[in-house]
Amino acid sequence: MHSPVDSNSDAPGLDLDRPLPMRRLVYLEEADEVTIGSPETDTYAVFPADGAELVRMLADGLTPREAAERYRTAHGESVDIADLVEVLAELDLFRPADTPTAETAPVRWQRLGTLLFGRPALLGYALVTALAAVEMVRVPALVPRTDNLFFTTSYTLVVLLLFFGQAPLLALHEAFHALAGRRLGLRSRLSVGHRLVYLVLETSLDGLVSVPRRKRYLPILAGMLADVLAIAVLTLVADVTRGGAATVARLCLAIAYATVLRLAWQGFFYLRTDLYVLLSTALGCVNLHAAAVDVLRNTVRRFTGRRPQVDLEAHHPVDRRVARWYAWLMVVGYAFTLTMFAGVVVPTAYRLLHDVWLRMTGQGSTAARLDSIVLLLLSLGQTAAVVVLAVRERRAARRPAPARTA
């Protein structure tokens, strides 16, 4: 008897009396759920305890028929073993036919990750940060402020230097995420995305779900640690150079302030920021963002005299419980965004646009007008790049799933 499985996977047709060629699997038990996946493919999923029991049987060499019969004997009910096999195939947990179990290649940069996140290094980071904080108190000019962005009269130079100055710090942020994960033997992937109207780098650590929860916190927080450390180092360099190399000091303070703004981004709780991931992990959530959004939608409908439209029962019980208060934290995130917009974005944009207008209407030199034109072109270029990425993501989301054949 044969049952069809996903024809696009490496899984063969299901023979109930033949063991399945499973990849090397890892299991992480938490409460009544088990995370199962393979380091070979870096794909993971959460199974109920009885489903994980079935997977273990199959991985131990039992045939699908034997596993289903043993499950029926233990639990007193039958199971759709073909459906489970299809799920495992979609997760790419089967080896290609007649291929031995692959040896997982060593994770690169694991030793560097261990060095960067060992106790001596973390103590050093804390000392540098504390020293920078002391200097900010001692020298108020070192405290981050909006005026630090305008370290030169050339706005094009401001944009270019901040972009190229932030690029390595963005890379450092993501590298800290990746290296903190590689310290645990986890692989990572770097991709380019966007948040609102800004291009961002994103690190994927899919294997993080396969390690105990207490070990996940450092990789999640590592990016913010990199930002705080960068702010501290830039502040100390500005402190040292503000007497003899004032240009270097002003540039360091400008980049430090831009990094502070990027760190403040973590308070936008309606986005999937590092703080969101931290809370979701600590509270054992599955998809807290989706549940909180639905809670907010229902709340808005109640306030406007309409019936709640979204059935919250579709969400995981933990997500439903946490979303009741996290939804209001998302509202705080919206308020914080408006505060940042009013206190930082509007004054900065007004200063830029006001000066550009004066320059373009003949109240500036030819060099100043050219500088303003280049600034506008750079701004349009970034906006266009974000639009292109957004369109690609939307098209990818609407693309139909691969066809299945019986």
CSV table of N, CA, C and O in Angstrom, one decimal, residues 328-374:
chain,number,residue,atom,x,y,z
A,328,TRP,N,-1.3,46.0,24.5
A,328,TRP,CA,-1.1,47.4,25.0
A,328,TRP,C,0.3,47.9,24.9
A,328,TRP,O,0.6,49.1,24.8
A,329,LEU,N,1.2,46.9,25.0
A,329,LEU,CA,2.6,47.3,24.9
A,329,LEU,C,2.9,47.7,23.4
A,329,LEU,O,3.7,48.6,23.2
A,330,MET,N,2.2,47.1,22.5
A,330,MET,CA,2.3,47.6,21.1
A,330,MET,C,1.8,49.0,21.0
A,330,MET,O,2.4,49.8,20.2
A,331,VAL,N,0.7,49.3,21.7
A,331,VAL,CA,0.2,50.7,21.7
A,331,VAL,C,1.3,51.7,22.2
A,331,VAL,O,1.5,52.8,21.7
A,332,VAL,N,2.0,51.2,23.3
A,332,VAL,CA,3.1,52.0,23.8
A,332,VAL,C,4.2,52.2,22.7
A,332,VAL,O,4.7,53.3,22.6
A,333,GLY,N,4.4,51.2,22.0
A,333,GLY,CA,5.4,51.3,20.9
A,333,GLY,C,5.0,52.3,19.8
A,333,GLY,O,5.8,53.1,19.3
A,334,TYR,N,3.7,52.3,19.5
A,334,TYR,CA,3.2,53.3,18.6
A,334,TYR,C,3.4,54.7,19.1
A,334,TYR,O,3.8,55.7,18.4
A,335,ALA,N,3.0,54.9,20.4
A,335,ALA,CA,3.2,56.2,21.1
A,335,ALA,C,4.7,56.6,21.1
A,335,ALA,O,5.0,57.8,20.8
A,336,PHE,N,5.6,55.7,21.3
A,336,PHE,CA,7.0,56.0,21.4
A,336,PHE,C,7.5,56.4,20.0
A,336,PHE,O,8.3,57.3,19.8
A,337,THR,N,6.9,55.7,18.9
A,337,THR,CA,7.3,56.1,17.6
A,337,THR,C,6.8,57.5,17.3
A,337,THR,O,7.6,58.3,16.6
A,338,LEU,N,5.6,57.9,17.6
A,338,LEU,CA,5.2,59.2,17.4
A,338,LEU,C,6.0,60.3,18.2
A,338,LEU,O,6.3,61.3,17.7
A,339,THR,N,6.4,59.9,19.4
A,339,THR,CA,7.3,60.8,20.1
A,339,THR,C,8.6,61.0,19.5
A,339,THR,O,9.2,62.1,19.4
A,340,MET,N,9.2,59.9,19.0
A,340,MET,CA,10.5,60.0,18.2
A,340,MET,C,10.3,60.8,17.0
A,340,MET,O,11.2,61.6,16.6
A,341,PHE,N,9.2,60.6,16.3
A,341,PHE,CA,8.9,61.3,15.1
A,341,PHE,C,8.8,62.8,15.3
A,341,PHE,O,9.4,63.6,14.6
A,342,ALA,N,8.1,63.2,16.4
A,342,ALA,CA,7.9,64.6,16.7
A,342,ALA,C,9.2,65.2,17.3
A,342,ALA,O,9.5,66.4,17.0
A,343,GLY,N,9.9,64.4,18.0
A,343,GLY,CA,11.1,65.0,18.7
A,343,GLY,C,12.4,64.9,17.9
A,343,GLY,O,13.3,65.7,18.2
A,344,VAL,N,12.5,64.0,17.0
A,344,VAL,CA,13.7,63.8,16.2
A,344,VAL,C,13.5,64.0,14.7
A,344,VAL,O,14.2,64.8,14.1
A,345,VAL,N,12.6,63.3,14.1
A,345,VAL,CA,12.5,63.3,12.7
A,345,VAL,C,12.0,64.6,12.2
A,345,VAL,O,12.6,65.2,11.2
A,346,VAL,N,10.9,65.2,12.8
A,346,VAL,CA,10.4,66.4,12.3
A,346,VAL,C,11.4,67.6,12.4
A,346,VAL,O,11.6,68.3,11.4
A,347,PRO,N,12.0,67.8,13.6
A,347,PRO,CA,13.0,68.9,13.6
A,347,PRO,C,14.2,68.7,12.7
A,347,PRO,O,14.6,69.7,12.0
A,348,THR,N,14.7,67.4,12.5
A,348,THR,CA,15.8,67.2,11.6
A,348,THR,C,15.3,67.4,10.2
A,348,THR,O,16.1,68.1,9.4
A,349,ALA,N,14.2,66.9,9.8
A,349,ALA,CA,13.7,67.1,8.4
A,349,ALA,C,13.4,68.6,8.1
A,349,ALA,O,13.7,69.0,7.0
A,350,TYR,N,12.9,69.3,9.1
A,350,TYR,CA,12.6,70.7,8.9
A,350,TYR,C,13.9,71.5,8.7
A,350,TYR,O,14.0,72.3,7.8
A,351,ARG,N,14.9,71.2,9.5
A,351,ARG,CA,16.2,71.9,9.3
A,351,ARG,C,16.7,71.6,7.9
A,351,ARG,O,17.2,72.5,7.2
A,352,LEU,N,16.7,70.3,7.5
A,352,LEU,CA,17.2,69.9,6.2
A,352,LEU,C,16.4,70.6,5.0
A,352,LEU,O,17.0,71.2,4.1
A,353,LEU,N,15.1,70.5,5.1
A,353,LEU,CA,14.3,71.0,4.0
A,353,LEU,C,14.3,72.5,4.0
A,353,LEU,O,14.3,73.1,2.9
A,354,HIS,N,14.4,73.1,5.1
A,354,HIS,CA,14.4,74.6,5.2
A,354,HIS,C,15.7,75.1,4.5
A,354,HIS,O,15.7,76.0,3.7
A,355,ASP,N,16.8,74.5,4.9
A,355,ASP,CA,18.1,74.9,4.3
A,355,ASP,C,18.2,74.6,2.8
A,355,ASP,O,18.7,75.4,2.0
A,356,VAL,N,17.6,73.4,2.4
A,356,VAL,CA,17.6,73.1,1.0
A,356,VAL,C,16.8,74.0,0.2
A,356,VAL,O,17.2,74.5,-0.9
A,357,TRP,N,15.7,74.4,0.8
A,357,TRP,CA,14.8,75.4,0.1
A,357,TRP,C,15.5,76.8,-0.1
A,357,TRP,O,15.5,77.4,-1.2
A,358,LEU,N,16.2,77.2,0.9
A,358,LEU,CA,16.9,78.4,0.8
A,358,LEU,C,18.0,78.4,-0.2
A,358,LEU,O,18.3,79.3,-1.0
A,359,ARG,N,18.7,77.2,-0.2
A,359,ARG,CA,19.8,77.1,-1.2
A,359,ARG,C,19.2,77.0,-2.6
A,359,ARG,O,19.8,77.6,-3.5
A,360,MET,N,18.1,76.3,-2.8
A,360,MET,CA,17.6,76.1,-4.2
A,360,MET,C,16.9,77.4,-4.7
A,360,MET,O,16.7,77.5,-5.9
A,361,THR,N,16.5,78.3,-3.8
A,361,THR,CA,15.9,79.5,-4.3
A,361,THR,C,16.9,80.7,-4.4
A,361,THR,O,16.5,81.9,-4.4
A,362,GLY,N,18.2,80.3,-4.5
A,362,GLY,CA,19.2,81.3,-4.8
A,362,GLY,C,19.8,82.0,-3.6
A,362,GLY,O,20.6,82.9,-3.8
A,363,GLN,N,19.6,81.5,-2.4
A,363,GLN,CA,20.2,82.1,-1.2
A,363,GLN,C,21.4,81.3,-0.7
A,363,GLN,O,21.8,81.4,0.4
A,364,GLY,N,22.0,80.6,-1.7
A,364,GLY,CA,23.2,79.8,-1.4
A,364,GLY,C,24.1,79.8,-2.6
A,364,GLY,O,23.7,80.2,-3.7
A,365,SER,N,25.3,79.3,-2.4
A,365,SER,CA,26.3,79.2,-3.5
A,365,SER,C,25.9,78.1,-4.4
A,365,SER,O,25.0,77.3,-4.1
A,366,THR,N,26.6,78.1,-5.6
A,366,THR,CA,26.4,77.0,-6.5
A,366,THR,C,26.7,75.7,-5.9
A,366,THR,O,26.0,74.7,-6.1
A,367,ALA,N,27.8,75.6,-5.1
A,367,ALA,CA,28.2,74.4,-4.4
A,367,ALA,C,27.1,73.9,-3.5
A,367,ALA,O,26.8,72.7,-3.4
A,368,ALA,N,26.5,74.9,-2.8
A,368,ALA,CA,25.4,74.5,-1.8
A,368,ALA,C,24.2,74.0,-2.5
A,368,ALA,O,23.6,73.0,-2.1
A,369,ARG,N,23.9,74.6,-3.7
A,369,ARG,CA,22.7,74.0,-4.5
A,369,ARG,C,23.0,72.6,-5.0
A,369,ARG,O,22.2,71.8,-5.0
A,370,LEU,N,24.2,72.4,-5.5
A,370,LEU,CA,24.6,71.1,-6.0
A,370,LEU,C,24.6,70.1,-4.8
A,370,LEU,O,24.1,69.0,-5.0
A,371,ASP,N,25.0,70.5,-3.6
A,371,ASP,CA,25.0,69.6,-2.5
A,371,ASP,C,23.5,69.2,-2.2
A,371,ASP,O,23.2,68.1,-1.8
A,372,SER,N,22.6,70.2,-2.3
A,372,SER,CA,21.2,69.9,-2.0
A,372,SER,C,20.6,68.9,-3.0
A,372,SER,O,19.8,68.1,-2.7
A,373,ILE,N,21.0,69.1,-4.3
A,373,ILE,CA,20.5,68.2,-5.4
A,373,ILE,C,20.9,66.8,-5.1
A,373,ILE,O,20.1,65.8,-5.2
A,374,VAL,N,22.2,66.6,-4.8
A,374,VAL,CA,22.7,65.3,-4.5
A,374,VAL,C,22.0,64.7,-3.3
A,374,VAL,O,21.7,63.5,-3.3
